[in-house]
């Protein structure tokens, strides 16, 4: 998973504000939703079993948790869309436009299906937590598995494709390793997906409040861990840029990129016919030098 704030190292001006806004908005969303989940379980439910709660309180907590899960789903979808924007910015010339269009479409439909599944899997809605409700639910295990596996597949594609593309570029091995480590920093979030899949048995747990709270907290952990992991190296860059803003620039810049350190590599590539590789190498080498310099 790669957050779109990768543009901080590639773009300037209004783009930096835009990318920072994406990061801050998602983090604040995660913070608010984590507080909502904690409040719903501890303050309202007082850590009691669902069967010990009044019916009205059960309904209130259950609806709150399901809405929370839907919002977490939207947050995860926004991160995946941001990842695709970053990848298309860096590697767009190396893949057919239709492939990116299909990727955006699948990601959007996956997020929409995930939200609709939460609210439409049971009719009536209260049948999800009320065992006495008259109604029926669809195959929750199957829908859960399909949605989680598709999400895992999307994340793997977003991580593997940039790595393969970087390994094929005519740059030094050291640069390849640094760039791949940066682009794939969010791979540890796959632990969250593994925990969700391992918790499949909680779908039919007798205590709906506990089970849904656990899923909600896993979703929260995925979003709130993914953003810092994918952007950690960028904060060092922001600090350096801030310090450099108060002193006189000693080096000339071309289009916002530092030429020294990677311009020699670009000169070596000038004689090669593949303009796409040249463009991608320029972007990635400039990006890695700004992060690690």
PDB file of C-alpha atoms in Angstrom:
ATOM      1  CA  UNK A   1       0.000   0.000   0.000  1.00  0.00           C
ATOM      2  CA  UNK A   2       1.402   3.354  -0.993  1.00  0.00           C
ATOM      3  CA  UNK A   3      -0.264   6.563   0.138  1.00  0.00           C
ATOM      4  CA  UNK A   4      -0.568   9.368  -2.391  1.00  0.00           C
ATOM      5  CA  UNK A   5       1.585  11.624  -0.246  1.00  0.00           C
ATOM      6  CA  UNK A   6       4.489  10.255  -2.277  1.00  0.00           C
ATOM      7  CA  UNK A   7       3.741  13.386  -4.270  1.00  0.00           C
ATOM      8  CA  UNK A   8       5.330  15.414  -1.477  1.00  0.00           C
ATOM      9  CA  UNK A   9       8.709  14.429  -2.862  1.00  0.00           C
ATOM     10  CA  UNK A  10       7.704  14.876  -6.481  1.00  0.00           C
ATOM     11  CA  UNK A  11       5.472  17.923  -6.576  1.00  0.00           C
ATOM     12  CA  UNK A  12       5.450  21.389  -5.158  1.00  0.00           C
ATOM     13  CA  UNK A  13       3.073  24.263  -4.532  1.00  0.00           C
ATOM     14  CA  UNK A  14      -0.588  23.406  -4.151  1.00  0.00           C
ATOM     15  CA  UNK A  15       0.054  19.678  -4.623  1.00  0.00           C
ATOM     16  CA  UNK A  16       1.827  19.516  -1.261  1.00  0.00           C
ATOM     17  CA  UNK A  17      -1.205  21.047   0.448  1.00  0.00           C
ATOM     18  CA  UNK A  18      -3.451  18.571  -1.348  1.00  0.00           C
ATOM     19  CA  UNK A  19      -1.418  15.533  -0.322  1.00  0.00           C
ATOM     20  CA  UNK A  20      -1.051  16.742   3.255  1.00  0.00           C
ATOM     21  CA  UNK A  21      -4.812  17.253   3.366  1.00  0.00           C
ATOM     22  CA  UNK A  22      -5.340  13.619   2.362  1.00  0.00           C
ATOM     23  CA  UNK A  23      -3.049  12.418   5.157  1.00  0.00           C
ATOM     24  CA  UNK A  24      -4.516  14.654   7.849  1.00  0.00           C
ATOM     25  CA  UNK A  25      -8.131  13.971   6.832  1.00  0.00           C
ATOM     26  CA  UNK A  26      -7.656  10.201   6.965  1.00  0.00           C
ATOM     27  CA  UNK A  27      -5.791  10.364  10.270  1.00  0.00           C
ATOM     28  CA  UNK A  28      -8.486  12.522  11.871  1.00  0.00           C
ATOM     29  CA  UNK A  29     -11.146  10.178  10.514  1.00  0.00           C
ATOM     30  CA  UNK A  30      -9.316   7.258  12.101  1.00  0.00           C
ATOM     31  CA  UNK A  31      -8.990   9.071  15.404  1.00  0.00           C
ATOM     32  CA  UNK A  32     -12.677  10.008  15.530  1.00  0.00           C
ATOM     33  CA  UNK A  33     -13.820   6.512  14.619  1.00  0.00           C
ATOM     34  CA  UNK A  34     -11.528   4.883  17.171  1.00  0.00           C
ATOM     35  CA  UNK A  35     -13.026   7.138  19.845  1.00  0.00           C
ATOM     36  CA  UNK A  36     -16.532   6.289  18.639  1.00  0.00           C
ATOM     37  CA  UNK A  37     -15.896   2.552  18.832  1.00  0.00           C
ATOM     38  CA  UNK A  38     -14.334   2.810  22.288  1.00  0.00           C
ATOM     39  CA  UNK A  39     -17.197   4.953  23.560  1.00  0.00           C
ATOM     40  CA  UNK A  40     -19.840   2.602  22.155  1.00  0.00           C
ATOM     41  CA  UNK A  41     -18.331  -0.452  23.837  1.00  0.00           C
ATOM     42  CA  UNK A  42     -17.083   0.925  27.156  1.00  0.00           C
ATOM     43  CA  UNK A  43     -19.281   3.907  27.952  1.00  0.00           C
ATOM     44  CA  UNK A  44     -22.567   2.572  26.622  1.00  0.00           C
ATOM     45  CA  UNK A  45     -22.080  -1.146  27.089  1.00  0.00           C
ATOM     46  CA  UNK A  46     -19.859  -0.903  30.170  1.00  0.00           C
ATOM     47  CA  UNK A  47     -18.006  -3.994  28.899  1.00  0.00           C
ATOM     48  CA  UNK A  48     -21.077  -6.161  29.536  1.00  0.00           C
ATOM     49  CA  UNK A  49     -22.165  -9.129  27.454  1.00  0.00           C
ATOM     50  CA  UNK A  50     -24.778  -8.323  24.854  1.00  0.00           C
ATOM     51  CA  UNK A  51     -27.380 -10.495  26.590  1.00  0.00           C
ATOM     52  CA  UNK A  52     -27.049  -8.356  29.742  1.00  0.00           C
ATOM     53  CA  UNK A  53     -27.876  -5.103  27.930  1.00  0.00           C
ATOM     54  CA  UNK A  54     -31.369  -3.633  27.458  1.00  0.00           C
ATOM     55  CA  UNK A  55     -32.823  -4.089  23.970  1.00  0.00           C
ATOM     56  CA  UNK A  56     -32.737  -0.356  23.244  1.00  0.00           C
ATOM     57  CA  UNK A  57     -29.059  -0.149  24.164  1.00  0.00           C
ATOM     58  CA  UNK A  58     -28.264  -3.210  22.039  1.00  0.00           C
ATOM     59  CA  UNK A  59     -29.813  -1.517  19.022  1.00  0.00           C
ATOM     60  CA  UNK A  60     -27.975   1.733  19.657  1.00  0.00           C
ATOM     61  CA  UNK A  61     -24.567   0.117  20.078  1.00  0.00           C
ATOM     62  CA  UNK A  62     -24.996  -2.278  17.145  1.00  0.00           C
ATOM     63  CA  UNK A  63     -25.996   0.493  14.745  1.00  0.00           C
ATOM     64  CA  UNK A  64     -23.128   2.654  15.965  1.00  0.00           C
ATOM     65  CA  UNK A  65     -20.603  -0.125  15.380  1.00  0.00           C
ATOM     66  CA  UNK A  66     -21.922  -0.953  11.913  1.00  0.00           C
ATOM     67  CA  UNK A  67     -21.802   2.687  10.851  1.00  0.00           C
ATOM     68  CA  UNK A  68     -18.275   2.847  12.236  1.00  0.00           C
ATOM     69  CA  UNK A  69     -17.248  -0.192  10.186  1.00  0.00           C
ATOM     70  CA  UNK A  70     -18.742   1.382   7.052  1.00  0.00           C
ATOM     71  CA  UNK A  71     -16.739   4.560   7.599  1.00  0.00           C
ATOM     72  CA  UNK A  72     -13.559   2.553   8.144  1.00  0.00           C
ATOM     73  CA  UNK A  73     -14.271   0.814   4.854  1.00  0.00           C
ATOM     74  CA  UNK A  74     -14.478   4.174   3.110  1.00  0.00           C
ATOM     75  CA  UNK A  75     -11.185   5.218   4.707  1.00  0.00           C
ATOM     76  CA  UNK A  76      -9.486   2.052   3.451  1.00  0.00           C
ATOM     77  CA  UNK A  77     -10.908   2.635  -0.021  1.00  0.00           C
ATOM     78  CA  UNK A  78      -9.575   6.196  -0.064  1.00  0.00           C
ATOM     79  CA  UNK A  79      -6.110   4.899   0.822  1.00  0.00           C
ATOM     80  CA  UNK A  80      -6.239   2.360  -2.016  1.00  0.00           C
ATOM     81  CA  UNK A  81      -7.342   5.065  -4.460  1.00  0.00           C
ATOM     82  CA  UNK A  82      -4.486   7.279  -3.245  1.00  0.00           C
ATOM     83  CA  UNK A  83      -2.089   4.394  -3.789  1.00  0.00           C
ATOM     84  CA  UNK A  84      -3.274   3.993  -7.366  1.00  0.00           C
ATOM     85  CA  UNK A  85      -2.857   7.732  -7.960  1.00  0.00           C
ATOM     86  CA  UNK A  86       0.724   7.529  -6.716  1.00  0.00           C
ATOM     87  CA  UNK A  87       1.536   4.470  -8.810  1.00  0.00           C
ATOM     88  CA  UNK A  88      -0.013   6.005 -11.920  1.00  0.00           C
ATOM     89  CA  UNK A  89       2.028   9.178 -11.347  1.00  0.00           C
ATOM     90  CA  UNK A  90       5.261   7.206 -11.170  1.00  0.00           C
ATOM     91  CA  UNK A  91       4.671   4.275 -13.498  1.00  0.00           C
ATOM     92  CA  UNK A  92       1.778   5.436 -15.674  1.00  0.00           C
ATOM     93  CA  UNK A  93       3.810   5.457 -18.879  1.00  0.00           C
ATOM     94  CA  UNK A  94       4.848   1.834 -18.329  1.00  0.00           C
ATOM     95  CA  UNK A  95       1.324   0.394 -18.270  1.00  0.00           C
ATOM     96  CA  UNK A  96      -1.664   0.706 -20.581  1.00  0.00           C
ATOM     97  CA  UNK A  97      -4.204   3.365 -19.621  1.00  0.00           C
ATOM     98  CA  UNK A  98      -7.039   0.827 -19.666  1.00  0.00           C
ATOM     99  CA  UNK A  99      -5.291  -1.216 -16.954  1.00  0.00           C
ATOM    100  CA  UNK A 100      -5.266   1.771 -14.606  1.00  0.00           C
ATOM    101  CA  UNK A 101      -8.896   2.488 -15.438  1.00  0.00           C
ATOM    102  CA  UNK A 102      -9.865  -1.080 -14.559  1.00  0.00           C
ATOM    103  CA  UNK A 103      -7.853  -0.893 -11.320  1.00  0.00           C
ATOM    104  CA  UNK A 104      -9.623   2.295 -10.224  1.00  0.00           C
ATOM    105  CA  UNK A 105     -12.998   0.791 -11.149  1.00  0.00           C
ATOM    106  CA  UNK A 106     -12.387  -2.454  -9.228  1.00  0.00           C
ATOM    107  CA  UNK A 107     -11.135  -0.541  -6.174  1.00  0.00           C
ATOM    108  CA  UNK A 108     -14.159   1.756  -6.174  1.00  0.00           C
ATOM    109  CA  UNK A 109     -16.628  -1.101  -6.683  1.00  0.00           C
ATOM    110  CA  UNK A 110     -14.928  -3.102  -3.917  1.00  0.00           C
ATOM    111  CA  UNK A 111     -15.346  -0.229  -1.473  1.00  0.00           C
ATOM    112  CA  UNK A 112     -18.975   0.284  -2.494  1.00  0.00           C
ATOM    113  CA  UNK A 113     -19.738  -3.432  -2.220  1.00  0.00           C
ATOM    114  CA  UNK A 114     -18.116  -3.574   1.219  1.00  0.00           C
ATOM    115  CA  UNK A 115     -20.344  -0.778   2.513  1.00  0.00           C
ATOM    116  CA  UNK A 116     -23.512  -2.195   0.941  1.00  0.00           C
ATOM    117  CA  UNK A 117     -22.727  -5.643   2.357  1.00  0.00           C
ATOM    118  CA  UNK A 118     -22.756  -4.215   5.874  1.00  0.00           C
ATOM    119  CA  UNK A 119     -26.257  -2.774   5.522  1.00  0.00           C
ATOM    120  CA  UNK A 120     -27.924  -5.228   3.115  1.00  0.00           C
ATOM    121  CA  UNK A 121     -26.629  -8.656   4.152  1.00  0.00           C
ATOM    122  CA  UNK A 122     -29.548  -9.048   6.575  1.00  0.00           C
ATOM    123  CA  UNK A 123     -33.183  -8.116   6.082  1.00  0.00           C
ATOM    124  CA  UNK A 124     -34.336  -6.541   8.279  1.00  0.00           C
ATOM    125  CA  UNK A 125     -31.198  -4.710   9.328  1.00  0.00           C
ATOM    126  CA  UNK A 126     -31.660  -5.651  12.998  1.00  0.00           C
ATOM    127  CA  UNK A 127     -31.396  -9.364  12.165  1.00  0.00           C
ATOM    128  CA  UNK A 128     -27.616  -9.003  12.358  1.00  0.00           C
ATOM    129  CA  UNK A 129     -27.656  -8.679  16.143  1.00  0.00           C
ATOM    130  CA  UNK A 130     -31.200  -9.458  17.286  1.00  0.00           C
ATOM    131  CA  UNK A 131     -31.736 -13.229  17.432  1.00  0.00           C
ATOM    132  CA  UNK A 132     -35.466 -12.682  17.925  1.00  0.00           C
ATOM    133  CA  UNK A 133     -35.886 -10.553  14.799  1.00  0.00           C
ATOM    134  CA  UNK A 134     -38.052 -12.009  12.047  1.00  0.00           C
ATOM    135  CA  UNK A 135     -35.949 -12.128   8.911  1.00  0.00           C
ATOM    136  CA  UNK A 136     -32.986 -13.772   7.276  1.00  0.00           C
ATOM    137  CA  UNK A 137     -29.336 -13.097   6.481  1.00  0.00           C
ATOM    138  CA  UNK A 138     -27.313 -14.022   3.442  1.00  0.00           C
ATOM    139  CA  UNK A 139     -24.166 -16.114   3.569  1.00  0.00           C
ATOM    140  CA  UNK A 140     -22.094 -13.797   5.732  1.00  0.00           C
ATOM    141  CA  UNK A 141     -19.033 -16.050   5.756  1.00  0.00           C
ATOM    142  CA  UNK A 142     -18.868 -16.208   1.959  1.00  0.00           C
ATOM    143  CA  UNK A 143     -19.364 -12.457   1.501  1.00  0.00           C
ATOM    144  CA  UNK A 144     -16.780 -11.705   4.198  1.00  0.00           C
ATOM    145  CA  UNK A 145     -14.201 -13.992   2.587  1.00  0.00           C
ATOM    146  CA  UNK A 146     -14.792 -12.653  -0.933  1.00  0.00           C
ATOM    147  CA  UNK A 147     -14.504  -9.023   0.142  1.00  0.00           C
ATOM    148  CA  UNK A 148     -11.386  -9.607   2.254  1.00  0.00           C
ATOM    149  CA  UNK A 149      -9.643 -11.692  -0.431  1.00  0.00           C
ATOM    150  CA  UNK A 150     -10.371  -9.122  -3.154  1.00  0.00           C
ATOM    151  CA  UNK A 151      -9.039  -6.378  -0.874  1.00  0.00           C
ATOM    152  CA  UNK A 152      -5.920  -8.423  -0.171  1.00  0.00           C
ATOM    153  CA  UNK A 153      -5.448  -8.994  -3.906  1.00  0.00           C
ATOM    154  CA  UNK A 154      -5.702  -5.268  -4.630  1.00  0.00           C
ATOM    155  CA  UNK A 155      -3.131  -4.503  -1.930  1.00  0.00           C
ATOM    156  CA  UNK A 156      -0.744  -7.141  -3.278  1.00  0.00           C
ATOM    157  CA  UNK A 157      -1.017  -5.746  -6.809  1.00  0.00           C
ATOM    158  CA  UNK A 158      -0.305  -2.230  -5.548  1.00  0.00           C
ATOM    159  CA  UNK A 159       2.789  -3.507  -3.755  1.00  0.00           C
ATOM    160  CA  UNK A 160       4.141  -6.008  -6.289  1.00  0.00           C
ATOM    161  CA  UNK A 161       3.721  -4.009  -9.505  1.00  0.00           C
ATOM    162  CA  UNK A 162       5.894  -1.037  -8.435  1.00  0.00           C
ATOM    163  CA  UNK A 163       8.561  -3.445  -7.168  1.00  0.00           C
ATOM    164  CA  UNK A 164       8.716  -5.316 -10.476  1.00  0.00           C
ATOM    165  CA  UNK A 165       8.794  -2.031 -12.395  1.00  0.00           C
ATOM    166  CA  UNK A 166      11.619  -0.626 -10.267  1.00  0.00           C
ATOM    167  CA  UNK A 167      13.695  -3.787 -10.663  1.00  0.00           C
ATOM    168  CA  UNK A 168      13.494  -3.353 -14.436  1.00  0.00           C
ATOM    169  CA  UNK A 169      14.838   0.205 -14.446  1.00  0.00           C
ATOM    170  CA  UNK A 170      18.444   0.930 -15.505  1.00  0.00           C
ATOM    171  CA  UNK A 171      19.576   2.298 -12.133  1.00  0.00           C
ATOM    172  CA  UNK A 172      21.969   1.033  -9.495  1.00  0.00           C
ATOM    173  CA  UNK A 173      20.996  -1.889  -7.255  1.00  0.00           C
ATOM    174  CA  UNK A 174      21.336   0.284  -4.160  1.00  0.00           C
ATOM    175  CA  UNK A 175      18.833   2.767  -5.551  1.00  0.00           C
ATOM    176  CA  UNK A 176      16.450  -0.049  -6.451  1.00  0.00           C
ATOM    177  CA  UNK A 177      16.553  -1.407  -2.905  1.00  0.00           C
ATOM    178  CA  UNK A 178      15.970   2.022  -1.335  1.00  0.00           C
ATOM    179  CA  UNK A 179      13.059   2.798  -3.645  1.00  0.00           C
ATOM    180  CA  UNK A 180      11.431  -0.607  -3.123  1.00  0.00           C
ATOM    181  CA  UNK A 181      11.758  -0.311   0.659  1.00  0.00           C
ATOM    182  CA  UNK A 182      10.061   3.074   0.516  1.00  0.00           C
ATOM    183  CA  UNK A 183       7.237   2.021  -1.792  1.00  0.00           C
ATOM    184  CA  UNK A 184       6.537  -1.197   0.146  1.00  0.00           C
ATOM    185  CA  UNK A 185       6.792   0.238   3.668  1.00  0.00           C
ATOM    186  CA  UNK A 186       3.108  -0.450   4.271  1.00  0.00           C
ATOM    187  CA  UNK A 187       3.363  -4.210   3.733  1.00  0.00           C
ATOM    188  CA  UNK A 188       3.268  -4.790   7.502  1.00  0.00           C
ATOM    189  CA  UNK A 189      -0.414  -3.824   7.373  1.00  0.00           C
ATOM    190  CA  UNK A 190      -1.048  -7.246   5.819  1.00  0.00           C
ATOM    191  CA  UNK A 191      -0.893  -8.497   9.415  1.00  0.00           C
ATOM    192  CA  UNK A 192      -4.248  -6.765   9.965  1.00  0.00           C
ATOM    193  CA  UNK A 193      -5.765  -8.597   7.001  1.00  0.00           C
ATOM    194  CA  UNK A 194      -4.465 -11.898   8.370  1.00  0.00           C
ATOM    195  CA  UNK A 195      -6.070 -11.184  11.754  1.00  0.00           C
ATOM    196  CA  UNK A 196      -9.388 -10.370  10.089  1.00  0.00           C
ATOM    197  CA  UNK A 197      -9.359 -13.603   8.095  1.00  0.00           C
ATOM    198  CA  UNK A 198      -8.403 -15.553  11.207  1.00  0.00           C
ATOM    199  CA  UNK A 199     -11.445 -14.098  12.973  1.00  0.00           C
ATOM    200  CA  UNK A 200     -13.915 -15.596  10.519  1.00  0.00           C
ATOM    201  CA  UNK A 201     -15.527 -17.582  13.349  1.00  0.00           C
ATOM    202  CA  UNK A 202     -16.642 -14.331  15.026  1.00  0.00           C
ATOM    203  CA  UNK A 203     -19.160 -13.626  12.275  1.00  0.00           C
ATOM    204  CA  UNK A 204     -21.722 -15.840  13.990  1.00  0.00           C
ATOM    205  CA  UNK A 205     -20.559 -15.093  17.545  1.00  0.00           C
ATOM    206  CA  UNK A 206     -23.415 -14.897  20.090  1.00  0.00           C
ATOM    207  CA  UNK A 207     -22.092 -11.534  21.320  1.00  0.00           C
ATOM    208  CA  UNK A 208     -22.496  -9.345  18.217  1.00  0.00           C
ATOM    209  CA  UNK A 209     -21.261  -6.230  20.017  1.00  0.00           C
ATOM    210  CA  UNK A 210     -17.955  -7.855  20.968  1.00  0.00           C
ATOM    211  CA  UNK A 211     -17.388  -9.373  17.528  1.00  0.00           C
ATOM    212  CA  UNK A 212     -18.205  -6.201  15.602  1.00  0.00           C
ATOM    213  CA  UNK A 213     -16.077  -4.131  17.979  1.00  0.00           C
ATOM    214  CA  UNK A 214     -13.114  -6.405  17.292  1.00  0.00           C
ATOM    215  CA  UNK A 215     -13.551  -6.063  13.532  1.00  0.00           C
ATOM    216  CA  UNK A 216     -13.914  -2.309  13.905  1.00  0.00           C
ATOM    217  CA  UNK A 217     -10.728  -1.984  15.936  1.00  0.00           C
ATOM    218  CA  UNK A 218      -8.833  -4.079  13.367  1.00  0.00           C
ATOM    219  CA  UNK A 219     -10.052  -1.754  10.630  1.00  0.00           C
ATOM    220  CA  UNK A 220      -8.972   1.216  12.719  1.00  0.00           C
ATOM    221  CA  UNK A 221      -5.544  -0.296  13.298  1.00  0.00           C
ATOM    222  CA  UNK A 222      -5.124  -0.949   9.577  1.00  0.00           C
ATOM    223  CA  UNK A 223      -5.817   2.634   8.577  1.00  0.00           C
ATOM    224  CA  UNK A 224      -3.962   4.314  11.436  1.00  0.00           C
ATOM    225  CA  UNK A 225      -0.901   2.084  11.055  1.00  0.00           C
ATOM    226  CA  UNK A 226      -0.875   2.174   7.267  1.00  0.00           C
ATOM    227  CA  UNK A 227      -0.697   5.935   6.912  1.00  0.00           C
ATOM    228  CA  UNK A 228       2.303   6.535   9.244  1.00  0.00           C
ATOM    229  CA  UNK A 229       4.171   3.514   7.849  1.00  0.00           C
ATOM    230  CA  UNK A 230       3.728   4.615   4.263  1.00  0.00           C
ATOM    231  CA  UNK A 231       4.619   8.228   4.956  1.00  0.00           C
ATOM    232  CA  UNK A 232       7.232   7.990   7.727  1.00  0.00           C
ATOM    233  CA  UNK A 233      10.147   8.749   5.440  1.00  0.00           C
ATOM    234  CA  UNK A 234       8.317  11.758   4.033  1.00  0.00           C
ATOM    235  CA  UNK A 235       8.280  13.523   7.391  1.00  0.00           C
ATOM    236  CA  UNK A 236      12.084  13.634   7.382  1.00  0.00           C
ATOM    237  CA  UNK A 237      11.874  15.230   3.970  1.00  0.00           C
ATOM    238  CA  UNK A 238       9.382  17.827   5.206  1.00  0.00           C
ATOM    239  CA  UNK A 239      11.696  18.738   8.097  1.00  0.00           C
ATOM    240  CA  UNK A 240      14.629  19.184   5.730  1.00  0.00           C
ATOM    241  CA  UNK A 241      12.590  21.319   3.358  1.00  0.00           C
ATOM    242  CA  UNK A 242      11.386  23.489   6.234  1.00  0.00           C
ATOM    243  CA  UNK A 243      14.937  24.070   7.442  1.00  0.00           C
ATOM    244  CA  UNK A 244      16.131  24.791   3.925  1.00  0.00           C
ATOM    245  CA  UNK A 245      13.407  27.414   3.464  1.00  0.00           C
ATOM    246  CA  UNK A 246      15.113  29.816   5.904  1.00  0.00           C
ATOM    247  CA  UNK A 247      18.516  29.716   4.255  1.00  0.00           C
ATOM    248  CA  UNK A 248      19.729  30.667   0.809  1.00  0.00           C
ATOM    249  CA  UNK A 249      19.609  27.873  -1.748  1.00  0.00           C
ATOM    250  CA  UNK A 250      23.110  26.951  -2.819  1.00  0.00           C
ATOM    251  CA  UNK A 251      22.163  24.545  -5.558  1.00  0.00           C
ATOM    252  CA  UNK A 252      20.185  25.134  -8.659  1.00  0.00           C
ATOM    253  CA  UNK A 253      17.034  23.148  -9.088  1.00  0.00           C
ATOM    254  CA  UNK A 254      15.232  22.045 -12.220  1.00  0.00           C
ATOM    255  CA  UNK A 255      11.464  21.703 -11.886  1.00  0.00           C
ATOM    256  CA  UNK A 256      11.678  21.205  -8.127  1.00  0.00           C
ATOM    257  CA  UNK A 257      14.137  18.262  -8.226  1.00  0.00           C
ATOM    258  CA  UNK A 258      17.675  18.271  -6.991  1.00  0.00           C
ATOM    259  CA  UNK A 259      19.917  17.555  -9.938  1.00  0.00           C
ATOM    260  CA  UNK A 260      23.034  16.581  -8.072  1.00  0.00           C
ATOM    261  CA  UNK A 261      23.297  12.905  -7.201  1.00  0.00           C
ATOM    262  CA  UNK A 262      21.107  11.584  -9.977  1.00  0.00           C
ATOM    263  CA  UNK A 263      21.755  13.854 -12.988  1.00  0.00           C
ATOM    264  CA  UNK A 264      24.701  11.715 -14.026  1.00  0.00           C
ATOM    265  CA  UNK A 265      22.421   8.700 -14.181  1.00  0.00           C
ATOM    266  CA  UNK A 266      19.980  10.650 -16.352  1.00  0.00           C
ATOM    267  CA  UNK A 267      22.765  11.724 -18.706  1.00  0.00           C
ATOM    268  CA  UNK A 268      23.712   8.091 -19.194  1.00  0.00           C
ATOM    269  CA  UNK A 269      20.123   7.344 -20.135  1.00  0.00           C
ATOM    270  CA  UNK A 270      19.782  10.207 -22.637  1.00  0.00           C
ATOM    271  CA  UNK A 271      21.126   8.131 -25.470  1.00  0.00           C
ATOM    272  CA  UNK A 272      18.653   5.319 -24.891  1.00  0.00           C
ATOM    273  CA  UNK A 273      15.513   5.167 -27.017  1.00  0.00           C
ATOM    274  CA  UNK A 274      13.076   4.242 -24.249  1.00  0.00           C
ATOM    275  CA  UNK A 275      11.693   7.601 -23.106  1.00  0.00           C
ATOM    276  CA  UNK A 276       9.336   5.909 -20.656  1.00  0.00           C
ATOM    277  CA  UNK A 277      12.198   4.304 -18.718  1.00  0.00           C
ATOM    278  CA  UNK A 278      14.006   7.638 -18.726  1.00  0.00           C
ATOM    279  CA  UNK A 279      11.010   9.492 -17.318  1.00  0.00           C
ATOM    280  CA  UNK A 280      10.315   6.900 -14.628  1.00  0.00           C
ATOM    281  CA  UNK A 281      14.002   6.720 -13.664  1.00  0.00           C
ATOM    282  CA  UNK A 282      14.149  10.501 -13.317  1.00  0.00           C
ATOM    283  CA  UNK A 283      11.117  10.550 -11.036  1.00  0.00           C
ATOM    284  CA  UNK A 284      12.238   7.687  -8.823  1.00  0.00           C
ATOM    285  CA  UNK A 285      15.881   8.726  -8.559  1.00  0.00           C
ATOM    286  CA  UNK A 286      14.897  12.278  -7.721  1.00  0.00           C
ATOM    287  CA  UNK A 287      12.391  10.977  -5.172  1.00  0.00           C
ATOM    288  CA  UNK A 288      14.845   8.611  -3.472  1.00  0.00           C
ATOM    289  CA  UNK A 289      17.560  11.263  -3.231  1.00  0.00           C
ATOM    290  CA  UNK A 290      15.161  13.732  -1.660  1.00  0.00           C
ATOM    291  CA  UNK A 291      14.116  11.143   0.919  1.00  0.00           C
ATOM    292  CA  UNK A 292      17.493   9.616   1.771  1.00  0.00           C
ATOM    293  CA  UNK A 293      19.852  12.550   1.179  1.00  0.00           C
TER     294      UNK A 293
END
